[in-house]
PDB file of C-alpha atoms in Angstrom:
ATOM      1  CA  UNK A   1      71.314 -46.557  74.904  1.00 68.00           C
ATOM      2  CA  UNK A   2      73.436 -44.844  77.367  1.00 85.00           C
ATOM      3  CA  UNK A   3      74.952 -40.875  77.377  1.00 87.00           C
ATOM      4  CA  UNK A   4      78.027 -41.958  75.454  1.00 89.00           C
ATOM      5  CA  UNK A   5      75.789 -43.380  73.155  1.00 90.00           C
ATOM      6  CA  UNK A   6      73.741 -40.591  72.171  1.00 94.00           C
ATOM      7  CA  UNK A   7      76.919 -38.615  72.185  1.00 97.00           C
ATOM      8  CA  UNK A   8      78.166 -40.636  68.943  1.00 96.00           C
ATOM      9  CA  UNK A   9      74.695 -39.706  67.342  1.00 96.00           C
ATOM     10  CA  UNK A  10      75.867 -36.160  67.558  1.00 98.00           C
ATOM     11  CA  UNK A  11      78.940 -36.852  65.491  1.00 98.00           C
ATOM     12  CA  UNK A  12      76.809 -38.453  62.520  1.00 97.00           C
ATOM     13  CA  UNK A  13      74.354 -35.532  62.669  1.00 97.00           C
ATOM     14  CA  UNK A  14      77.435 -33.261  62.401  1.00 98.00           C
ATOM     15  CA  UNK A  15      78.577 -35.668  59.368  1.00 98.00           C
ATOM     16  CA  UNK A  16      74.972 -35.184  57.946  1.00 97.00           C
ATOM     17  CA  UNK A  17      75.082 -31.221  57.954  1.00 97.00           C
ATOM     18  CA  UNK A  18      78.702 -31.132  56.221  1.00 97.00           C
ATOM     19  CA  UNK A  19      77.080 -33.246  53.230  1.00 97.00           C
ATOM     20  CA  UNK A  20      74.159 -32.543  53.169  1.00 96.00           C
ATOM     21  CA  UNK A  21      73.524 -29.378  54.862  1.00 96.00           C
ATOM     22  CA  UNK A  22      70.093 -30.250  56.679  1.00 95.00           C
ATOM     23  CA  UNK A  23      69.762 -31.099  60.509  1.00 95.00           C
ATOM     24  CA  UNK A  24      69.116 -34.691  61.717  1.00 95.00           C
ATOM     25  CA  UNK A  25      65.308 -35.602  63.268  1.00 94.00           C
ATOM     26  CA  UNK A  26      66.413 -37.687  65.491  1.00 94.00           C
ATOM     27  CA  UNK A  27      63.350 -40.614  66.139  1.00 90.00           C
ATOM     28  CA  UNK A  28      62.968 -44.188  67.655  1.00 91.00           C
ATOM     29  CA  UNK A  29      60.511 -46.644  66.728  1.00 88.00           C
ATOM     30  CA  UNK A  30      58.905 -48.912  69.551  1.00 85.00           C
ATOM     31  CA  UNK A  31      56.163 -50.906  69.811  1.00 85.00           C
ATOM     32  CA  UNK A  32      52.966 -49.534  70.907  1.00 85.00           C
ATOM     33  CA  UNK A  33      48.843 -50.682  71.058  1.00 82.00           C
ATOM     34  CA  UNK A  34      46.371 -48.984  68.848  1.00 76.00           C
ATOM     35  CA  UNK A  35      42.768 -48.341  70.236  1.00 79.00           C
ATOM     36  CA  UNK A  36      41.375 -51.372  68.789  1.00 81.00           C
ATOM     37  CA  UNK A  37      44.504 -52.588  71.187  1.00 81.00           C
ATOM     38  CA  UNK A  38      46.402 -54.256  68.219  1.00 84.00           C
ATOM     39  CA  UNK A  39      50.507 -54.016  68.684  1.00 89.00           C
ATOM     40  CA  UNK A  40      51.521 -51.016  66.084  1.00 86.00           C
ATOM     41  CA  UNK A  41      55.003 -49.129  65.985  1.00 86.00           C
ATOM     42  CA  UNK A  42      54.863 -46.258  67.386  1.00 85.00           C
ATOM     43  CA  UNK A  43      57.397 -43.289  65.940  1.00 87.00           C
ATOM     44  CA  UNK A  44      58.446 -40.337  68.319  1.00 90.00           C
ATOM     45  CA  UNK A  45      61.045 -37.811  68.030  1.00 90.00           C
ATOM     46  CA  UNK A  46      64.019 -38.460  71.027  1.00 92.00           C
ATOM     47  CA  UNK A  47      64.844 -35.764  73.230  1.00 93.00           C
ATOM     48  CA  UNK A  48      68.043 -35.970  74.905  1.00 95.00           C
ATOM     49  CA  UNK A  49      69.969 -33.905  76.715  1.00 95.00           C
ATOM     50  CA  UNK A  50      72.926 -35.104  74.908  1.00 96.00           C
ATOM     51  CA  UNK A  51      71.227 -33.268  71.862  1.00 97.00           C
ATOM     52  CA  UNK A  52      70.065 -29.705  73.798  1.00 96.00           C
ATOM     53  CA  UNK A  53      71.726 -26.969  72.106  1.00 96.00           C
ATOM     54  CA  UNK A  54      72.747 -28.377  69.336  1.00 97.00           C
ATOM     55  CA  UNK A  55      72.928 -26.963  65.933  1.00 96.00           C
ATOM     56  CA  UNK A  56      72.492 -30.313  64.041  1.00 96.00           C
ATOM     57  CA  UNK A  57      69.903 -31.519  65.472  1.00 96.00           C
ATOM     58  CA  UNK A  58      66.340 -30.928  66.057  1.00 94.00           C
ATOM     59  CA  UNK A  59      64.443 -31.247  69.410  1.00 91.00           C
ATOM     60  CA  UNK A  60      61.435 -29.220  68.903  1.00 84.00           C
ATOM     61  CA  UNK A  61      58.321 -30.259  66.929  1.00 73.00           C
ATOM     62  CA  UNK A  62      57.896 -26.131  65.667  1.00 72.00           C
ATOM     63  CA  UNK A  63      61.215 -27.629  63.587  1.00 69.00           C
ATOM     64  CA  UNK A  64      60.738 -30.210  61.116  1.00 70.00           C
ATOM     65  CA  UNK A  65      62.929 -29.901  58.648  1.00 82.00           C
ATOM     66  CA  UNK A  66      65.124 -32.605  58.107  1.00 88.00           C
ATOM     67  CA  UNK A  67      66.962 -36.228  57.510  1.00 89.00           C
ATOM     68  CA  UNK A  68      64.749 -38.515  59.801  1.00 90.00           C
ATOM     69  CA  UNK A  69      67.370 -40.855  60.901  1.00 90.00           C
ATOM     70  CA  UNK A  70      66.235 -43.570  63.007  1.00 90.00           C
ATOM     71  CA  UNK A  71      68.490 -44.280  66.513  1.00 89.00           C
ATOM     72  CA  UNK A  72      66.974 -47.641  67.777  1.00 83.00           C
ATOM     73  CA  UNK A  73      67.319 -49.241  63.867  1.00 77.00           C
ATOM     74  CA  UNK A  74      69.375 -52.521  63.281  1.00 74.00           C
ATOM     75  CA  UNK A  75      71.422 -51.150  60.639  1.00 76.00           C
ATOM     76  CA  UNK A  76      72.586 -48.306  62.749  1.00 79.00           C
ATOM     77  CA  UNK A  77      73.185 -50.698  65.826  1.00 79.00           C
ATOM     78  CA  UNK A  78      76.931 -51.400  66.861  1.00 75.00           C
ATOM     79  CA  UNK A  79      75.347 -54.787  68.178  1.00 78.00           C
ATOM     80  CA  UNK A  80      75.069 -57.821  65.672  1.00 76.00           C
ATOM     81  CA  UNK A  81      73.589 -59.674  68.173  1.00 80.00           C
ATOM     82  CA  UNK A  82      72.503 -59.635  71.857  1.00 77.00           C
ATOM     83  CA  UNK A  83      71.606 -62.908  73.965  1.00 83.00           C
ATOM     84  CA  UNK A  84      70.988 -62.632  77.710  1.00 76.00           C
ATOM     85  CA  UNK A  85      74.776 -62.809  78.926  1.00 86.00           C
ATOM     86  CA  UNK A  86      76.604 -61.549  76.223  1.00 87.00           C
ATOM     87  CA  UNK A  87      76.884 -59.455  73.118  1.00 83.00           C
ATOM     88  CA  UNK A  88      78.715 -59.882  69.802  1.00 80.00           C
ATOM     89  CA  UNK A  89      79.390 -56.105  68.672  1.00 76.00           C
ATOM     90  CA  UNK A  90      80.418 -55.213  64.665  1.00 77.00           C
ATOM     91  CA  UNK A  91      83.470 -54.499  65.762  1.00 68.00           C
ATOM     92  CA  UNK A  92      85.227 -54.281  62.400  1.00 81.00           C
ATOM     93  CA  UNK A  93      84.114 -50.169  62.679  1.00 91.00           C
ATOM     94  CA  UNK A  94      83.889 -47.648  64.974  1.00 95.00           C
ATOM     95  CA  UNK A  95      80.488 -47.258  66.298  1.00 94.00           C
ATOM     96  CA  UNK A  96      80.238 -43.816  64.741  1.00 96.00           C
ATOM     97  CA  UNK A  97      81.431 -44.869  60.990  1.00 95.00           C
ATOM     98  CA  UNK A  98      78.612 -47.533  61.686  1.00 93.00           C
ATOM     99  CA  UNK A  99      76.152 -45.326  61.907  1.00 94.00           C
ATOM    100  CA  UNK A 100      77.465 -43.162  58.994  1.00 95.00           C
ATOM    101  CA  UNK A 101      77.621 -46.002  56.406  1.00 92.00           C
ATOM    102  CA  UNK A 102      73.297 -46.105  56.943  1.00 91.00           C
ATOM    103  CA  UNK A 103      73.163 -42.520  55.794  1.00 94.00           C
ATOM    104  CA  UNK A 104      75.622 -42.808  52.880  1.00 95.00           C
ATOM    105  CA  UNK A 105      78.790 -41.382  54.788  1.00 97.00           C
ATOM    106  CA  UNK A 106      82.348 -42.746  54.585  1.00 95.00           C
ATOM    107  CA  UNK A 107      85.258 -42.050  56.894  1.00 96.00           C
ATOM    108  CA  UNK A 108      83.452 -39.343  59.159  1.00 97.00           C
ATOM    109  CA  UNK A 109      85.348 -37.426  61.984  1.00 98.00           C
ATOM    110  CA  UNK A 110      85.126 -39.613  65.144  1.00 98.00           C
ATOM    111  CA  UNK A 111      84.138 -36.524  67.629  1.00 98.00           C
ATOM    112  CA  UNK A 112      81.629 -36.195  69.525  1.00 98.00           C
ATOM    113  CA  UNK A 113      80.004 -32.680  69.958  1.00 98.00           C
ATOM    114  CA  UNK A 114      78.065 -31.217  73.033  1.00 98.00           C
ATOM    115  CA  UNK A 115      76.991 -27.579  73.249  1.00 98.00           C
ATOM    116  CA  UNK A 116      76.723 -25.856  76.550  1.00 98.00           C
ATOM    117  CA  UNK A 117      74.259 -22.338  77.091  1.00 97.00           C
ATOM    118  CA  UNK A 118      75.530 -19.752  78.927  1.00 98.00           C
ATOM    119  CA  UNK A 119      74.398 -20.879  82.068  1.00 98.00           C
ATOM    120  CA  UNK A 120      76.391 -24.145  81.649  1.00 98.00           C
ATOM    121  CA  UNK A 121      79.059 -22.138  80.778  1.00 98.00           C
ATOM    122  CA  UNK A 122      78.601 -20.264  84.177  1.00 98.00           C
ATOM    123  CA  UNK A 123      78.450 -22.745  86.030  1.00 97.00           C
ATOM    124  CA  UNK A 124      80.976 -24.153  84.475  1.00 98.00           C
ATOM    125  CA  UNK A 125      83.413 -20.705  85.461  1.00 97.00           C
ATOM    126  CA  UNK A 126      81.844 -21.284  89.055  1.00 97.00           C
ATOM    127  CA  UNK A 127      82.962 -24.467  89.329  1.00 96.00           C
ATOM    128  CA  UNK A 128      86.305 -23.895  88.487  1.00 97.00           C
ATOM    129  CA  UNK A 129      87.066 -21.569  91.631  1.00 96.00           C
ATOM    130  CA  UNK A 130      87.297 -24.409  93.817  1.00 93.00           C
ATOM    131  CA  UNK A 131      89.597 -26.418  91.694  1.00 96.00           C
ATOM    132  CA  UNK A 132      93.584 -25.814  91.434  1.00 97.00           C
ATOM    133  CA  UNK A 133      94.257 -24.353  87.714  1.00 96.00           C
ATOM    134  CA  UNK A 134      96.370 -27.316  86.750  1.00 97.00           C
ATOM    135  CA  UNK A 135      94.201 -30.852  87.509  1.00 98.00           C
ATOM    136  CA  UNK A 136      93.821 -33.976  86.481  1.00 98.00           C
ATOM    137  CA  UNK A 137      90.511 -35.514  86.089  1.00 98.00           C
ATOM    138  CA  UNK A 138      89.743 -39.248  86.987  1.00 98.00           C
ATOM    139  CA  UNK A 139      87.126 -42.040  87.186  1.00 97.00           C
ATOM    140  CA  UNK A 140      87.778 -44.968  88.570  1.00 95.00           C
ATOM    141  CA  UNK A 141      84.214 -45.954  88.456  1.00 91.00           C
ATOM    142  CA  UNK A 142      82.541 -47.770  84.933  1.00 86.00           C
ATOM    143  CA  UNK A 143      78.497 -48.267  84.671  1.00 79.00           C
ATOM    144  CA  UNK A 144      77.967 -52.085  85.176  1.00 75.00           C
ATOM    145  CA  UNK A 145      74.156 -51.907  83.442  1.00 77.00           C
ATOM    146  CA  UNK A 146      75.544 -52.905  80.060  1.00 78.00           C
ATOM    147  CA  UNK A 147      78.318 -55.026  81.173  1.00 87.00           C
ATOM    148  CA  UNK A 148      80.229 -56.466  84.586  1.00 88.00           C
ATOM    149  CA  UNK A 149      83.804 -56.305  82.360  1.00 91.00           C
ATOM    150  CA  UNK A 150      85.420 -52.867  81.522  1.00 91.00           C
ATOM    151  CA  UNK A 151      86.665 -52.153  85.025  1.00 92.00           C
ATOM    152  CA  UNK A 152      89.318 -52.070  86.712  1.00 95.00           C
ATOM    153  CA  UNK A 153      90.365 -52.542  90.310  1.00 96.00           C
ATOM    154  CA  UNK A 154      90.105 -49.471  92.711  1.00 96.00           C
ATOM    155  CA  UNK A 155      92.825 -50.365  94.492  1.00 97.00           C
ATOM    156  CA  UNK A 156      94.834 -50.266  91.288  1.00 98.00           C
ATOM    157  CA  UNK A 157      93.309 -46.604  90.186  1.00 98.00           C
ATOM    158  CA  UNK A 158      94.818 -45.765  93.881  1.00 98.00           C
ATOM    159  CA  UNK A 159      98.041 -46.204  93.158  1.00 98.00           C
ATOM    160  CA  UNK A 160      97.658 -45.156  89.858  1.00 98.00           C
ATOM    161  CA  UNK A 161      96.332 -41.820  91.397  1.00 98.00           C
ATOM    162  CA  UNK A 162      99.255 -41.361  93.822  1.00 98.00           C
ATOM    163  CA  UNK A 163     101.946 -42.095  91.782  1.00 98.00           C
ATOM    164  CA  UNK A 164     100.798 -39.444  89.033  1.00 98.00           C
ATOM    165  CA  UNK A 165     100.714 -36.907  92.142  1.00 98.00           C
ATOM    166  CA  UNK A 166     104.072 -37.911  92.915  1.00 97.00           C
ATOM    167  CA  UNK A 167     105.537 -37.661  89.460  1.00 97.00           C
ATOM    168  CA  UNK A 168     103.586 -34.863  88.259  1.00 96.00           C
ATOM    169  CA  UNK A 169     102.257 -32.916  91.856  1.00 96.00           C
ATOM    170  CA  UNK A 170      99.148 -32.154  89.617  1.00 98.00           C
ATOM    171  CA  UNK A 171      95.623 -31.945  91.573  1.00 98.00           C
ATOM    172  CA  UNK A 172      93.607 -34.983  91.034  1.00 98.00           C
ATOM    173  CA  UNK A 173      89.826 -34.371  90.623  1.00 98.00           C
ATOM    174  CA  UNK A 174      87.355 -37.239  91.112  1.00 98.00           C
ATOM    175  CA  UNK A 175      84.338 -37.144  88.502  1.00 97.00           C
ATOM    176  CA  UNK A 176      81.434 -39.401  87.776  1.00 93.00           C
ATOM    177  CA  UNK A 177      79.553 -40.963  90.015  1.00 90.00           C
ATOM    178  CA  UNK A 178      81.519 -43.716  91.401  1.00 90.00           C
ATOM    179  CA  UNK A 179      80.600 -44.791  95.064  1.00 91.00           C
ATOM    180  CA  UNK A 180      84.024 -44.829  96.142  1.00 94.00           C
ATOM    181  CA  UNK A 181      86.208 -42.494  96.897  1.00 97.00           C
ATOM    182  CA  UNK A 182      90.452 -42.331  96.353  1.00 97.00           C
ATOM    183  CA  UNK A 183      92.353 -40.683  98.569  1.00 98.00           C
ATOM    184  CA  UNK A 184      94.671 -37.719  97.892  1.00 98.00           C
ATOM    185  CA  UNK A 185      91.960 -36.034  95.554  1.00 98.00           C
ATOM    186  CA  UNK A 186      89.468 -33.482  95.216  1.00 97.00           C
ATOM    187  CA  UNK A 187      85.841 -34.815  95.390  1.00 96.00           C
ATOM    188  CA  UNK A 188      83.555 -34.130  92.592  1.00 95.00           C
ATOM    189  CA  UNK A 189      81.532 -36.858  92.361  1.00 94.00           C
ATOM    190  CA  UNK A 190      77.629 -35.956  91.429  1.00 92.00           C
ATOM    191  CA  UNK A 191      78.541 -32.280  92.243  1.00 92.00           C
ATOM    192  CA  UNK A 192      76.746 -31.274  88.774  1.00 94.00           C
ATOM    193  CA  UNK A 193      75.566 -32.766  85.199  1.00 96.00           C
ATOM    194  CA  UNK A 194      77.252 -34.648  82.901  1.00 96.00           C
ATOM    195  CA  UNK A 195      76.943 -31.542  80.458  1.00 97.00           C
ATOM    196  CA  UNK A 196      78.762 -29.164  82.941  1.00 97.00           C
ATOM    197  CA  UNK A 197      81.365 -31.952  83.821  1.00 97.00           C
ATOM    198  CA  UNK A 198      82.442 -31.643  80.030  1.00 98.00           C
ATOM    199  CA  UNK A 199      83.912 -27.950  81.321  1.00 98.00           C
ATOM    200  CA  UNK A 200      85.392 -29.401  84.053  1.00 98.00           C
ATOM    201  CA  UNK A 201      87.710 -31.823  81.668  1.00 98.00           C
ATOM    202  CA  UNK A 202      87.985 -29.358  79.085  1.00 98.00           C
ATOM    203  CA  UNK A 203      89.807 -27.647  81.890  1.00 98.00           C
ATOM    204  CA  UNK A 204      91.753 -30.359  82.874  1.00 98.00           C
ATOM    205  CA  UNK A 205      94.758 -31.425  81.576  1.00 98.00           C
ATOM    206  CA  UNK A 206      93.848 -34.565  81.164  1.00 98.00           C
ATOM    207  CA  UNK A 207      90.793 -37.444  81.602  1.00 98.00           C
ATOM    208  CA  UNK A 208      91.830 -40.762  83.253  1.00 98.00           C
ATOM    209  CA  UNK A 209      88.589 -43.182  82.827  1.00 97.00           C
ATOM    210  CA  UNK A 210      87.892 -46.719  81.834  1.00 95.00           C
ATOM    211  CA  UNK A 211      85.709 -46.976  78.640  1.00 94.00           C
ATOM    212  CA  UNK A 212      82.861 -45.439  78.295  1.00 92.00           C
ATOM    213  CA  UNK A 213      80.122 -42.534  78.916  1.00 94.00           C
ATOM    214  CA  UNK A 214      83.209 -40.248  79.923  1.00 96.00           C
ATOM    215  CA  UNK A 215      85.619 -41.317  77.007  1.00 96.00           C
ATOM    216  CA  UNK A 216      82.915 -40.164  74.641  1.00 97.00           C
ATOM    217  CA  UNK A 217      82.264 -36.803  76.109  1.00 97.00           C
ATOM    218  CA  UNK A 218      86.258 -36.299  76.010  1.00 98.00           C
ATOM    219  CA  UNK A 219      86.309 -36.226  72.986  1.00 98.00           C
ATOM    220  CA  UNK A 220      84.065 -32.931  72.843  1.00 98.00           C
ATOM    221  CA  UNK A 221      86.750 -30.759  74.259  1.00 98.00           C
ATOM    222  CA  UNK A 222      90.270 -30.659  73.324  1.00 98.00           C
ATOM    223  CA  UNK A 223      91.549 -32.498  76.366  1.00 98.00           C
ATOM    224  CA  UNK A 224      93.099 -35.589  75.788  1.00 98.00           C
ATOM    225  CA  UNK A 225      91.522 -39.154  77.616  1.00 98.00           C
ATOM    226  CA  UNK A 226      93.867 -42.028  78.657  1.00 98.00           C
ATOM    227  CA  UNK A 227      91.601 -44.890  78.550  1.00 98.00           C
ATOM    228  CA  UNK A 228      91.842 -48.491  79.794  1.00 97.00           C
ATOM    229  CA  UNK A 229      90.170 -50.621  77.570  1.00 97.00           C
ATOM    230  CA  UNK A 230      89.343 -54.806  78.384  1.00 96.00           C
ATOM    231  CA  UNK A 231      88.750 -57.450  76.239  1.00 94.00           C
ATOM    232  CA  UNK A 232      84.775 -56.432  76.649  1.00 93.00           C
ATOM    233  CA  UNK A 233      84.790 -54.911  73.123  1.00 92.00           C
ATOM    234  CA  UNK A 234      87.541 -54.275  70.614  1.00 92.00           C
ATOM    235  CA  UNK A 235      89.041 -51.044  70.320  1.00 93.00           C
ATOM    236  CA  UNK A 236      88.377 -50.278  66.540  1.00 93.00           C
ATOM    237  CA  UNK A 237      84.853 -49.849  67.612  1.00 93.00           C
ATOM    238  CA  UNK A 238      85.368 -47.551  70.693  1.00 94.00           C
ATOM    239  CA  UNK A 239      89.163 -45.787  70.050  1.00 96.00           C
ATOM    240  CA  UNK A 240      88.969 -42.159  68.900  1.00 98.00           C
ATOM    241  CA  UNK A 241      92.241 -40.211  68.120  1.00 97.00           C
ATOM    242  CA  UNK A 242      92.060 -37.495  70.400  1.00 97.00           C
ATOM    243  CA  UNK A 243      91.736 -40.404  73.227  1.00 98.00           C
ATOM    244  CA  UNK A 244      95.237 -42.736  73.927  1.00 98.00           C
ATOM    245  CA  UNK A 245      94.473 -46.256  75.156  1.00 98.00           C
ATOM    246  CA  UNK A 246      96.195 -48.718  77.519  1.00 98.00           C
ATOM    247  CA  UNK A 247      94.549 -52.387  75.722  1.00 97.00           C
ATOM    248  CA  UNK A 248      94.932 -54.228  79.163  1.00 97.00           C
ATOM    249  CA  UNK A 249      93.151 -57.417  77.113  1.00 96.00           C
ATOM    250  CA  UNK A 250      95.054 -60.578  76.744  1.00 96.00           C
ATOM    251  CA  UNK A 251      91.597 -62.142  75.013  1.00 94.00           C
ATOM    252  CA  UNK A 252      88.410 -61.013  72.901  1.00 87.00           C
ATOM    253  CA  UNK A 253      86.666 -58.935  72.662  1.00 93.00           C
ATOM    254  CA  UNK A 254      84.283 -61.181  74.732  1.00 92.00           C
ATOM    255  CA  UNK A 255      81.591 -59.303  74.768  1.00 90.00           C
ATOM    256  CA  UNK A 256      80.370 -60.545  78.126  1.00 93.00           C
ATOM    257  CA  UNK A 257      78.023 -59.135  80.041  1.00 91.00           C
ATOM    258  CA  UNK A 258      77.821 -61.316  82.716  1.00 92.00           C
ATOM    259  CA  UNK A 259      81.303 -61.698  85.140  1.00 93.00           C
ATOM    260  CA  UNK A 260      84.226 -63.020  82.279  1.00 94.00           C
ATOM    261  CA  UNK A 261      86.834 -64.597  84.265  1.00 96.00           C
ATOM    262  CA  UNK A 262      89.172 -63.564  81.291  1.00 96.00           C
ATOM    263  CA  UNK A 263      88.666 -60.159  81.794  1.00 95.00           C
ATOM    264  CA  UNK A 264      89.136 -59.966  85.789  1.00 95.00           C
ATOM    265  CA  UNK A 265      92.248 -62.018  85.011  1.00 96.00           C
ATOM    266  CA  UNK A 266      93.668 -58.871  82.899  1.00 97.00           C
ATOM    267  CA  UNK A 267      92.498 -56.721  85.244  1.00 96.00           C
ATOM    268  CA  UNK A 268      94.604 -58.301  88.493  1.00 96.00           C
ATOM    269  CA  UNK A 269      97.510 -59.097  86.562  1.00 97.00           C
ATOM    270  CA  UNK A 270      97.804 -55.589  84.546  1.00 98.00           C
ATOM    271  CA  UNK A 271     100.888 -53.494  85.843  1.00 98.00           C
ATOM    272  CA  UNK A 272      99.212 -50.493  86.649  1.00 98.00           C
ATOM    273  CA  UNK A 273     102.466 -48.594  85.889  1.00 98.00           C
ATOM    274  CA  UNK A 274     101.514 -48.639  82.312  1.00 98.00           C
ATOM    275  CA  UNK A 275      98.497 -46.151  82.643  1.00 98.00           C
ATOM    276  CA  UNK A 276     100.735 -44.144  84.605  1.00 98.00           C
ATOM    277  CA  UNK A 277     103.527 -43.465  82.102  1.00 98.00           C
ATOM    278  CA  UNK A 278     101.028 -43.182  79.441  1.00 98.00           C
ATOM    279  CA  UNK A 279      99.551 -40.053  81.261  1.00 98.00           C
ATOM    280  CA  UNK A 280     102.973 -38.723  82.189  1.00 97.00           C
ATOM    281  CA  UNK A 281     103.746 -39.161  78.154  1.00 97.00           C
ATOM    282  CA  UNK A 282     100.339 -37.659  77.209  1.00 97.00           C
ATOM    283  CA  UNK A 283     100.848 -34.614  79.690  1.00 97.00           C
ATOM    284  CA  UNK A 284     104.941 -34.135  78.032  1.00 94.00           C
ATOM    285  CA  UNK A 285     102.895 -34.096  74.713  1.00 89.00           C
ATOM    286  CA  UNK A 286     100.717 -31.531  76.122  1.00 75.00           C
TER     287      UNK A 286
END
């Protein structure tokens, strides 16, 4: 499970507090050897630093009070069914109602929460010195461990990039951690955590991503994402509504996780203007 997925577990542990007014235990099961060395599941409560700080969940073993809600489960999985080169998702719900159904919650909030300390916050504050007060955040970059397919060409988030500056003459500020970087914009690329980078688009005036890690942690400030979406997965299971989403897919969702020549097809033939006057629309909203 990646950081955006954690980050949905924070919404369903907010979801559990509102009914039922106790904080989640957060635990996964795996498989383990007893000391006669026979396989046994082994039980441990996750830490994550998608988790530190927050007031719904416990992290510390002096704190046991609690719903138990198991992460790595099948009936809290998104995933119906995973072979080596692709994935068929349950992708008639968002991941985070998914979840929600296993505890006995219907139609939760889909937010995700994240709560800095004061010396995120600081560095947050510290950050924000070097950047112009009106920006525009961006990643052009997607994490290609679960899945070759939600990208999109850089040489497409290029022009998308330049012809925002031109319509707009907002700063553009490079997050994540892609490996390459556009022209015409302020580097921030690995310059802190994803916690603290959550201050740096809360700042912003807007996120411009492909789906995933990012798009979730969006969604725990009040900046608005514009998110390009493939035919990888369908957007029930991923959309929130504080996010607005271009659907470049012409097929799916695939899920692929090995090359799909269907999705590299929407990819090149996408007009890349779209993304643009979505932002421009989402920033007149603003």
């Amino acid at each position: 499970m990646g950081l955006g997925g954690y980050l949905t577990w924070t919404a369903a542990a907010r979801e559990i507090y509102k009914k039922y007014g106790v904080k989640t235990i957060p635990i996964e099961v795996h498989m383990g050897q007893s000391s006669s060395g026979d396989k046994i599941p082994l039980t441990r409560l996750k830490k994550d630093e998608m988790f530190r700080n927050n007031p719904y969940i416990v992290q510390e073993f002096s704190e046991m009070h609690g719903l138990q809600v198991r992460l790595n489960g099948d009936s809290a999985n998104y995933v119906e069914k995973e072979e080596f080169h692709k994935v068929t998702h349950k992708g008639n719900s968002h991941i985070i109602e998914t979840i929600c159904l296993t505890v006995g919650i219907e139609n939760p909030e889909l937010r995700c929460e994240l709560f800095l300390d004061d010396n995120e916050k600081s560095e947050v504050e510290s950050h924000l010195e070097n950047i112009p007060k009106y920006f525009i955040c961006v990643e052009p970059h997607t994490n290609f461990d679960f899945t070759l397919n939600r990208g999109y060409p850089f040489e497409k988030w290029q022009m998308i990039v330049d012809e925002i500056i031109e319509r707009t003459g907002l700063a553009v500020v490079q997050i994540g951690t892609s490996p390459s970087l556009l022209k015409n914009v302020i580097d921030y690329r690995s310059k802190t955590t994803f916690r603290v980078v959550s201050g740096i688009i809360e700042a912003s005036m807007c996120l411009i991503s492909s789906e995933g890690g990012l798009t979730h942690l969006c969604t725990t400030t009040s900046t608005p994402g514009v998110v390009i979406l493939t035919g990888y997965q369908s957007e029930k299971m991923v959309a929130y509504p504080s996010n607005h989403y271009v659907n470049i897919a012409q097929h799916g969702p695939c899920g692929m996780k090995a090359h799909c020549e269907d999705c590299a097809n929407d990819a090149k033939t996408h007009n890349y203007k779209e993304v643009v006057d979505k932002v421009c629309e989402v920033l007149e909203e603003a």
